[in-house]
Amino acid sequence: LKLPIQRINDYQLLLKELIKYTARLHEDYTDLQRALDFMQAIPQRASDLQYINAIEGYHGNIHNWGRVIKHTSESEIVDTGDDDATLKILQKDSSGQDVPITLRAKDIEQKKEWARELQASRVASEVVEEMQLDDTSERQQEKSSYSRTTSLSESTAVPVSPDPASASMPRAEIFEASKEATSAATHSIRSGSVTSIDASKKDATGKPQFRKALRGLTCSQNDNTFLECEVSSPEKPTVQWLKDNIPLKKTSRVQLSEEDGKYKLYINDASSEDSGMYTIIASNSEGTTSCSAPLYVKPALSVAKPDSRPTSPGGTILPHAPVFKVKLKDTELLEGTSVRFELVVRGCPEPEVTFYKNGKKLVEDDRVRVVFESKEVFELIIDHISFEDMGKYTCVAVNSEGKDESSGTITVTSSVIKKAPEAPTITASLSDVEVNEGASAMLELKVKGYPKPKVTWKHEGKVIEAGGRYRFLFEDEESMTLVIKNTKKTDAGIYSVVAENESGTANTECRLTVNSTPTFKKELKDVSVMTDDVLKLDVEVQGTPAPDVKWYKDGQAVVEDDRIKITQPAEDAHQLIIKQAKVEDSGNYSCVISNTMGTQTGFSAVSVNAPPKFLQKLKDYEASETENVTFRVKISGNPKPNVSWKKDGKPLKPDGHRYQTLEETENVHCLIIDDVHQEDAAQYTVEISNEYGVETDSAALTITCKPKFKKPLSDVECCEGETNIKITVEVEGTPAPKVKWSLNDSIICEDNSFKFESVEESGKYTLIIKEAKSDMTGEMVCEAANVKGKDKCSGTFTVKSKPKIVKGLDDVNVEVGESATFSVKVVNAKDSKVKWLKDDCAVIIDNKNIYAKEEADASFTLVIKSVTPEDAGKYTFKIKNELGEDSSTGRLSTQKKPEFKKKLQDQEISEEDVAEFTVIVTGEPKPNIKWLHGKREIKENDVYQITSDGDTYTLKVKQPNKELAGEYTCEAQNTCGKESCSASLTIHSKPEIIEGLKDIEGEVGDAAFFTVKIAGSPTPTVVWKKTTKKSQWKPRLKKFLKESPTKWNSMN
């Protein structure tokens, strides 16, 4: 097969598809079924051969035989009694038949000893299903193969089949790689044994908690899948998704959603690039929580392997050392993430499993624990991982047959770490491939890069999608193979691959050659040609390599000369051309095409003959009525041509009286017509034919007569502006008459208004009026004349007119409350109906607010009194009569000056508050709003914030101080006018001494003045006090003076 042994699984899948579709077509698929049986038997045959080689010539102790013999209820050790040295084991095979194994000992004592040892070494039937393959090449090529499932949590265990060739894997997720299969924090598929991470723990703080943690998933390539979890938090958390500790970007394929604490990560059209460890980080003001789970995307053609464990002939699985089918691997995790690693170990007898961290036995607690899901599946769970958890973890499985171990290093990081980007590199380029038609072609390459490059395959520039005859195989993360099944000629050409990621691109290409046997796309045909004609034999061929083409005549190779040429006008076209063919060129010709795949021959019988030919042709004949007419021809041809006559294309049968045919000489033939009349005028045709050809010749017989109208003029009515009006008459007469047209006694000439058409053979004459005008109404006359005489006819031509608007509606722009008037002027308005429309709906004329009137000069007016904004819109005037209609449109626009529906209100605030002024303003058109502080226009900044919502406008004054107090004005202005309103802003502030008291000296009895300057809003209350060391002293405060609002005096 020249393929790794696991490719047998791929062939099994392809054969199953062929059988399925063949059965749908109701075709025989017996051979396909035999091929599938053969493929399925290959692994079992290898296992049987290994078993036979193991026991052939065995010289060990008999108790070891017990390990290769199945001791269950289906096996029985029988002492026949016929022979004291013979021991027989009866064992049921898969079909229920007894399969005897006979052991012959030296004596009866040895026989009894063997029976005891066999019984003691009995092997249980509940052994695990699979063993690793020992074959070295398979170890190098084997890759992980997964059963098809969307979510591990929805899978259940599958019973073990006793048939190794068709056994199903006992788990929903199957890891079969003997060397590289690893476990990256997958979760148990058994339900009910382990609670969700973080779901059973209550955090005393208010940081987010996972009610439902992420669960690992396995899906197939091109499937749609999603990861989900549930988060509880006192406040809405901030969520971030990571893949392999790198922030995950949202794309058209990768979508995020959140609803009631449920967070989902959707991945559409999954590919191998999506495989990895996914982490969700939930954060709020109290803290951060995270959890992780893996996603594995199976390759498109991934197929589960058959059971590879060694078994006895009866199907019993033999004892074997433990084997890790799903292993630990190096993993980098974020601090605080909760994670679980799933491992699968299989051995017989059931192994004992122990975990170690950095060489020491792992100590379990509430946060770090090992959960055994079954005798094969168990999980290492670490909640809220920390830096103390970093180290090398080892799992050791031991039984009586040996041991196996799996290790992986856990690295904890406090931040998201990005791997250094690496541009794509093609490590193994495509190579040219050559296959035979119908076989399968495989194009292989290897490419690496980070992030994992997107690989696009193209055939002659057209992108290749998986499906149908195209399959993609993935040996490992870097290897990729395009398999083209049942190759066709059209599959040949250039195949290119482009690998690209954010860091760059790489490409490679190769040529696929599809070899095929030569065939004729266009085969040779028998040919008959006339003498002196060109004889051409042509074929179109196909095949790879391009076939050689050779020509033969009567078994002899054709030799080229001046008259005979062999050409190739196209890559697949070949011709044999013989100019001026002769009778001796007749014969049997053959074309032989051949290449390395085979030969094919085409044949052609060629005849060169003499066709019929006119040596003297017919001549046109013109006669008067009652004359005799003779048509005569001279012909040649071999064999002698048959002669027949036709009149106007219909066979002419001689009656022996007026119509007669005769052969005057050997090659001269005549048609005689006696006493001709007008109905004899026609086209006469003679046809000569033999088996090699047909020739015809014609002549006209004309019977002269004066013109006569078969179809005269009739009255015509049309509308003004109507174009291409055709008026047709039919006239008979020989020779063909000349026709003249006149209107109101004026000759009509061909110009920009009129055009003539005529068909003399049928006697039809047409006058085309390019555009009807009102001044064309009158009497139309047509006159026909030839050498024999003339005739004429007449009719009335009437042009009708439709109403026409000569002055249309104008746009009207008025202020609300005023009147609006629309006017139009029309011609040809008589007997017309008038309609007024507003926005394509009929205007309701109540003759109060809206009325319409018609003036004597065909003017029409619509008046709208006291216009409101609702009256604005598009107005249309329509006028119509039986000949047509016309319309005009104008637009009514309304205006209204600004009006304050809500005005500014005075406000009093403290310095810590925010002042907010609000107005409601209407106007048409919408007014422009301007805010003023005093006379200074306000611009939006850190102090002022200006907003609007519909007709509501707001000014906010932030961080107020005494400089911001005062009058505030809002001005609204549009094209109709301007309005404004104002209000004052009072800012209250606490009392403040701006200028304090000063010490003074004075004479006893004099007046003493103490002055203080203060600030504050509203005006503070002032209290004066005098203090002294003598407690019995009483103040002699006489008077307070207030000079100004901020300056106070005291006189003592």
JSON list of C-alpha atoms in Angstrom, two decimals, residues 229-346:
[
{"chain": "A", "resi": 229, "resn": "CYS", "atom": "CA", "xyz": [-20.36, 28.54, 31.70]},
{"chain": "A", "resi": 230, "resn": "GLU", "atom": "CA", "xyz": [-22.51, 30.30, 34.30]},
{"chain": "A", "resi": 231, "resn": "VAL", "atom": "CA", "xyz": [-21.16, 33.10, 36.51]},
{"chain": "A", "resi": 232, "resn": "SER", "atom": "CA", "xyz": [-22.76, 34.57, 39.63]},
{"chain": "A", "resi": 233, "resn": "SER", "atom": "CA", "xyz": [-21.67, 37.97, 40.90]},
{"chain": "A", "resi": 234, "resn": "PRO", "atom": "CA", "xyz": [-23.18, 40.71, 43.11]},
{"chain": "A", "resi": 235, "resn": "GLU", "atom": "CA", "xyz": [-22.35, 43.14, 40.32]},
{"chain": "A", "resi": 236, "resn": "LYS", "atom": "CA", "xyz": [-22.06, 42.49, 36.60]},
{"chain": "A", "resi": 237, "resn": "PRO", "atom": "CA", "xyz": [-18.55, 41.12, 36.02]},
{"chain": "A", "resi": 238, "resn": "THR", "atom": "CA", "xyz": [-16.09, 41.96, 33.27]},
{"chain": "A", "resi": 239, "resn": "VAL", "atom": "CA", "xyz": [-15.40, 38.84, 31.21]},
{"chain": "A", "resi": 240, "resn": "GLN", "atom": "CA", "xyz": [-12.37, 38.04, 29.03]},
{"chain": "A", "resi": 241, "resn": "TRP", "atom": "CA", "xyz": [-11.81, 34.90, 26.94]},
{"chain": "A", "resi": 242, "resn": "LEU", "atom": "CA", "xyz": [-8.33, 33.46, 26.28]},
{"chain": "A", "resi": 243, "resn": "LYS", "atom": "CA", "xyz": [-7.06, 30.70, 24.02]},
{"chain": "A", "resi": 244, "resn": "ASP", "atom": "CA", "xyz": [-3.75, 29.18, 25.12]},
{"chain": "A", "resi": 245, "resn": "ASN", "atom": "CA", "xyz": [-3.39, 32.22, 27.46]},
{"chain": "A", "resi": 246, "resn": "ILE", "atom": "CA", "xyz": [-3.68, 34.63, 24.52]},
{"chain": "A", "resi": 247, "resn": "PRO", "atom": "CA", "xyz": [-6.63, 37.07, 24.40]},
{"chain": "A", "resi": 248, "resn": "LEU", "atom": "CA", "xyz": [-9.24, 35.76, 21.99]},
{"chain": "A", "resi": 249, "resn": "LYS", "atom": "CA", "xyz": [-10.34, 38.14, 19.25]},
{"chain": "A", "resi": 250, "resn": "LYS", "atom": "CA", "xyz": [-13.93, 38.23, 18.01]},
{"chain": "A", "resi": 251, "resn": "THR", "atom": "CA", "xyz": [-14.23, 37.33, 14.30]},
{"chain": "A", "resi": 252, "resn": "SER", "atom": "CA", "xyz": [-16.93, 36.32, 11.87]},
{"chain": "A", "resi": 253, "resn": "ARG", "atom": "CA", "xyz": [-16.42, 32.70, 13.00]},
{"chain": "A", "resi": 254, "resn": "VAL", "atom": "CA", "xyz": [-15.85, 33.34, 16.70]},
{"chain": "A", "resi": 255, "resn": "GLN", "atom": "CA", "xyz": [-18.76, 35.03, 18.49]},
{"chain": "A", "resi": 256, "resn": "LEU", "atom": "CA", "xyz": [-19.42, 35.81, 22.18]},
{"chain": "A", "resi": 257, "resn": "SER", "atom": "CA", "xyz": [-22.75, 36.06, 23.99]},
{"chain": "A", "resi": 258, "resn": "GLU", "atom": "CA", "xyz": [-24.06, 36.70, 27.51]},
{"chain": "A", "resi": 259, "resn": "GLU", "atom": "CA", "xyz": [-27.55, 36.27, 28.91]},
{"chain": "A", "resi": 260, "resn": "ASP", "atom": "CA", "xyz": [-28.55, 36.15, 32.61]},
{"chain": "A", "resi": 261, "resn": "GLY", "atom": "CA", "xyz": [-25.05, 35.21, 33.74]},
{"chain": "A", "resi": 262, "resn": "LYS", "atom": "CA", "xyz": [-24.62, 32.56, 31.03]},
{"chain": "A", "resi": 263, "resn": "TYR", "atom": "CA", "xyz": [-21.54, 33.19, 28.89]},
{"chain": "A", "resi": 264, "resn": "LYS", "atom": "CA", "xyz": [-21.02, 31.36, 25.60]},
{"chain": "A", "resi": 265, "resn": "LEU", "atom": "CA", "xyz": [-18.19, 31.24, 23.11]},
{"chain": "A", "resi": 266, "resn": "TYR", "atom": "CA", "xyz": [-19.47, 30.16, 19.67]},
{"chain": "A", "resi": 267, "resn": "ILE", "atom": "CA", "xyz": [-17.04, 28.73, 17.10]},
{"chain": "A", "resi": 268, "resn": "ASN", "atom": "CA", "xyz": [-18.47, 28.19, 13.62]},
{"chain": "A", "resi": 269, "resn": "ASP", "atom": "CA", "xyz": [-16.90, 26.00, 10.92]},
{"chain": "A", "resi": 270, "resn": "ALA", "atom": "CA", "xyz": [-14.34, 24.64, 13.39]},
{"chain": "A", "resi": 271, "resn": "SER", "atom": "CA", "xyz": [-10.84, 23.80, 12.13]},
{"chain": "A", "resi": 272, "resn": "SER", "atom": "CA", "xyz": [-7.72, 22.24, 13.68]},
{"chain": "A", "resi": 273, "resn": "GLU", "atom": "CA", "xyz": [-6.46, 25.78, 14.42]},
{"chain": "A", "resi": 274, "resn": "ASP", "atom": "CA", "xyz": [-9.25, 26.13, 17.00]},
{"chain": "A", "resi": 275, "resn": "SER", "atom": "CA", "xyz": [-7.92, 23.26, 19.15]},
{"chain": "A", "resi": 276, "resn": "GLY", "atom": "CA", "xyz": [-6.39, 24.41, 22.43]},
{"chain": "A", "resi": 277, "resn": "MET", "atom": "CA", "xyz": [-6.95, 25.42, 26.07]},
{"chain": "A", "resi": 278, "resn": "TYR", "atom": "CA", "xyz": [-9.72, 28.00, 26.51]},
{"chain": "A", "resi": 279, "resn": "THR", "atom": "CA", "xyz": [-9.93, 30.17, 29.66]},
{"chain": "A", "resi": 280, "resn": "ILE", "atom": "CA", "xyz": [-12.63, 32.57, 30.84]},
{"chain": "A", "resi": 281, "resn": "ILE", "atom": "CA", "xyz": [-11.68, 35.30, 33.36]},
{"chain": "A", "resi": 282, "resn": "ALA", "atom": "CA", "xyz": [-14.53, 36.96, 35.31]},
{"chain": "A", "resi": 283, "resn": "SER", "atom": "CA", "xyz": [-13.69, 40.11, 37.32]},
{"chain": "A", "resi": 284, "resn": "ASN", "atom": "CA", "xyz": [-15.52, 42.64, 39.46]},
{"chain": "A", "resi": 285, "resn": "SER", "atom": "CA", "xyz": [-14.50, 45.18, 42.08]},
{"chain": "A", "resi": 286, "resn": "GLU", "atom": "CA", "xyz": [-14.07, 42.44, 44.68]},
{"chain": "A", "resi": 287, "resn": "GLY", "atom": "CA", "xyz": [-11.73, 40.17, 42.73]},
{"chain": "A", "resi": 288, "resn": "THR", "atom": "CA", "xyz": [-11.16, 37.83, 39.79]},
{"chain": "A", "resi": 289, "resn": "THR", "atom": "CA", "xyz": [-12.09, 34.18, 39.11]},
{"chain": "A", "resi": 290, "resn": "SER", "atom": "CA", "xyz": [-11.20, 32.00, 36.11]},
{"chain": "A", "resi": 291, "resn": "CYS", "atom": "CA", "xyz": [-11.58, 28.48, 34.82]},
{"chain": "A", "resi": 292, "resn": "SER", "atom": "CA", "xyz": [-10.22, 26.58, 31.82]},
{"chain": "A", "resi": 293, "resn": "ALA", "atom": "CA", "xyz": [-11.21, 23.70, 29.55]},
{"chain": "A", "resi": 294, "resn": "PRO", "atom": "CA", "xyz": [-9.82, 22.20, 26.33]},
{"chain": "A", "resi": 295, "resn": "LEU", "atom": "CA", "xyz": [-11.35, 22.04, 22.86]},
{"chain": "A", "resi": 296, "resn": "TYR", "atom": "CA", "xyz": [-10.16, 19.42, 20.41]},
{"chain": "A", "resi": 297, "resn": "VAL", "atom": "CA", "xyz": [-11.17, 19.55, 16.71]},
{"chain": "A", "resi": 298, "resn": "LYS", "atom": "CA", "xyz": [-10.91, 16.18, 15.03]},
{"chain": "A", "resi": 299, "resn": "PRO", "atom": "CA", "xyz": [-9.52, 15.96, 11.49]},
{"chain": "A", "resi": 300, "resn": "ALA", "atom": "CA", "xyz": [-12.12, 15.47, 8.77]},
{"chain": "A", "resi": 301, "resn": "LEU", "atom": "CA", "xyz": [-11.15, 11.85, 8.01]},
{"chain": "A", "resi": 302, "resn": "SER", "atom": "CA", "xyz": [-10.32, 10.80, 11.56]},
{"chain": "A", "resi": 303, "resn": "VAL", "atom": "CA", "xyz": [-11.44, 7.18, 12.09]},
{"chain": "A", "resi": 304, "resn": "ALA", "atom": "CA", "xyz": [-11.31, 5.07, 15.26]},
{"chain": "A", "resi": 305, "resn": "LYS", "atom": "CA", "xyz": [-8.78, 2.23, 15.11]},
{"chain": "A", "resi": 306, "resn": "PRO", "atom": "CA", "xyz": [-9.82, -1.37, 15.66]},
{"chain": "A", "resi": 307, "resn": "ASP", "atom": "CA", "xyz": [-8.82, -3.05, 18.93]},
{"chain": "A", "resi": 308, "resn": "SER", "atom": "CA", "xyz": [-5.07, -3.76, 18.89]},
{"chain": "A", "resi": 309, "resn": "ARG", "atom": "CA", "xyz": [-4.77, -5.76, 22.13]},
{"chain": "A", "resi": 310, "resn": "PRO", "atom": "CA", "xyz": [-3.35, -9.28, 21.98]},
{"chain": "A", "resi": 311, "resn": "THR", "atom": "CA", "xyz": [-6.03, -11.92, 22.40]},
{"chain": "A", "resi": 312, "resn": "SER", "atom": "CA", "xyz": [-6.26, -15.69, 22.44]},
{"chain": "A", "resi": 313, "resn": "PRO", "atom": "CA", "xyz": [-7.79, -17.52, 19.46]},
{"chain": "A", "resi": 314, "resn": "GLY", "atom": "CA", "xyz": [-11.09, -17.45, 21.31]},
{"chain": "A", "resi": 315, "resn": "GLY", "atom": "CA", "xyz": [-10.99, -13.66, 21.76]},
{"chain": "A", "resi": 316, "resn": "THR", "atom": "CA", "xyz": [-9.84, -13.44, 25.40]},
{"chain": "A", "resi": 317, "resn": "ILE", "atom": "CA", "xyz": [-7.70, -10.35, 26.02]},
{"chain": "A", "resi": 318, "resn": "LEU", "atom": "CA", "xyz": [-4.34, -11.37, 27.47]},
{"chain": "A", "resi": 319, "resn": "PRO", "atom": "CA", "xyz": [-2.68, -9.77, 30.54]},
{"chain": "A", "resi": 320, "resn": "HIS", "atom": "CA", "xyz": [-0.56, -6.76, 29.75]},
{"chain": "A", "resi": 321, "resn": "ALA", "atom": "CA", "xyz": [1.32, -3.99, 31.49]},
{"chain": "A", "resi": 322, "resn": "PRO", "atom": "CA", "xyz": [-0.43, -0.64, 32.07]},
{"chain": "A", "resi": 323, "resn": "VAL", "atom": "CA", "xyz": [-0.58, 1.74, 29.11]},
{"chain": "A", "resi": 324, "resn": "PHE", "atom": "CA", "xyz": [-1.56, 5.44, 29.28]},
{"chain": "A", "resi": 325, "resn": "LYS", "atom": "CA", "xyz": [-3.95, 6.13, 26.42]},
{"chain": "A", "resi": 326, "resn": "VAL", "atom": "CA", "xyz": [-4.53, 9.75, 27.51]},
{"chain": "A", "resi": 327, "resn": "LYS", "atom": "CA", "xyz": [-1.51, 11.40, 29.10]},
{"chain": "A", "resi": 328, "resn": "LEU", "atom": "CA", "xyz": [-0.50, 14.49, 30.99]},
{"chain": "A", "resi": 329, "resn": "LYS", "atom": "CA", "xyz": [1.19, 17.26, 29.05]},
{"chain": "A", "resi": 330, "resn": "ASP", "atom": "CA", "xyz": [2.98, 20.51, 29.81]},
{"chain": "A", "resi": 331, "resn": "THR", "atom": "CA", "xyz": [0.38, 23.19, 30.51]},
{"chain": "A", "resi": 332, "resn": "GLU", "atom": "CA", "xyz": [0.55, 26.92, 31.24]},
{"chain": "A", "resi": 333, "resn": "LEU", "atom": "CA", "xyz": [-2.35, 28.33, 33.28]},
{"chain": "A", "resi": 334, "resn": "LEU", "atom": "CA", "xyz": [-3.40, 31.67, 34.72]},
{"chain": "A", "resi": 335, "resn": "GLU", "atom": "CA", "xyz": [-3.23, 32.12, 38.49]},
{"chain": "A", "resi": 336, "resn": "GLY", "atom": "CA", "xyz": [-6.61, 31.47, 40.12]},
{"chain": "A", "resi": 337, "resn": "THR", "atom": "CA", "xyz": [-7.88, 29.26, 37.29]},
{"chain": "A", "resi": 338, "resn": "SER", "atom": "CA", "xyz": [-9.64, 26.01, 38.23]},
{"chain": "A", "resi": 339, "resn": "VAL", "atom": "CA", "xyz": [-8.67, 23.09, 36.02]},
{"chain": "A", "resi": 340, "resn": "ARG", "atom": "CA", "xyz": [-9.05, 19.33, 35.71]},
{"chain": "A", "resi": 341, "resn": "PHE", "atom": "CA", "xyz": [-6.82, 16.86, 33.86]},
{"chain": "A", "resi": 342, "resn": "GLU", "atom": "CA", "xyz": [-8.35, 13.62, 32.61]},
{"chain": "A", "resi": 343, "resn": "LEU", "atom": "CA", "xyz": [-6.18, 10.53, 32.14]},
{"chain": "A", "resi": 344, "resn": "VAL", "atom": "CA", "xyz": [-6.96, 7.09, 30.78]},
{"chain": "A", "resi": 345, "resn": "VAL", "atom": "CA", "xyz": [-4.79, 4.09, 31.69]},
{"chain": "A", "resi": 346, "resn": "ARG", "atom": "CA", "xyz": [-5.49, 0.52, 30.65]}
]
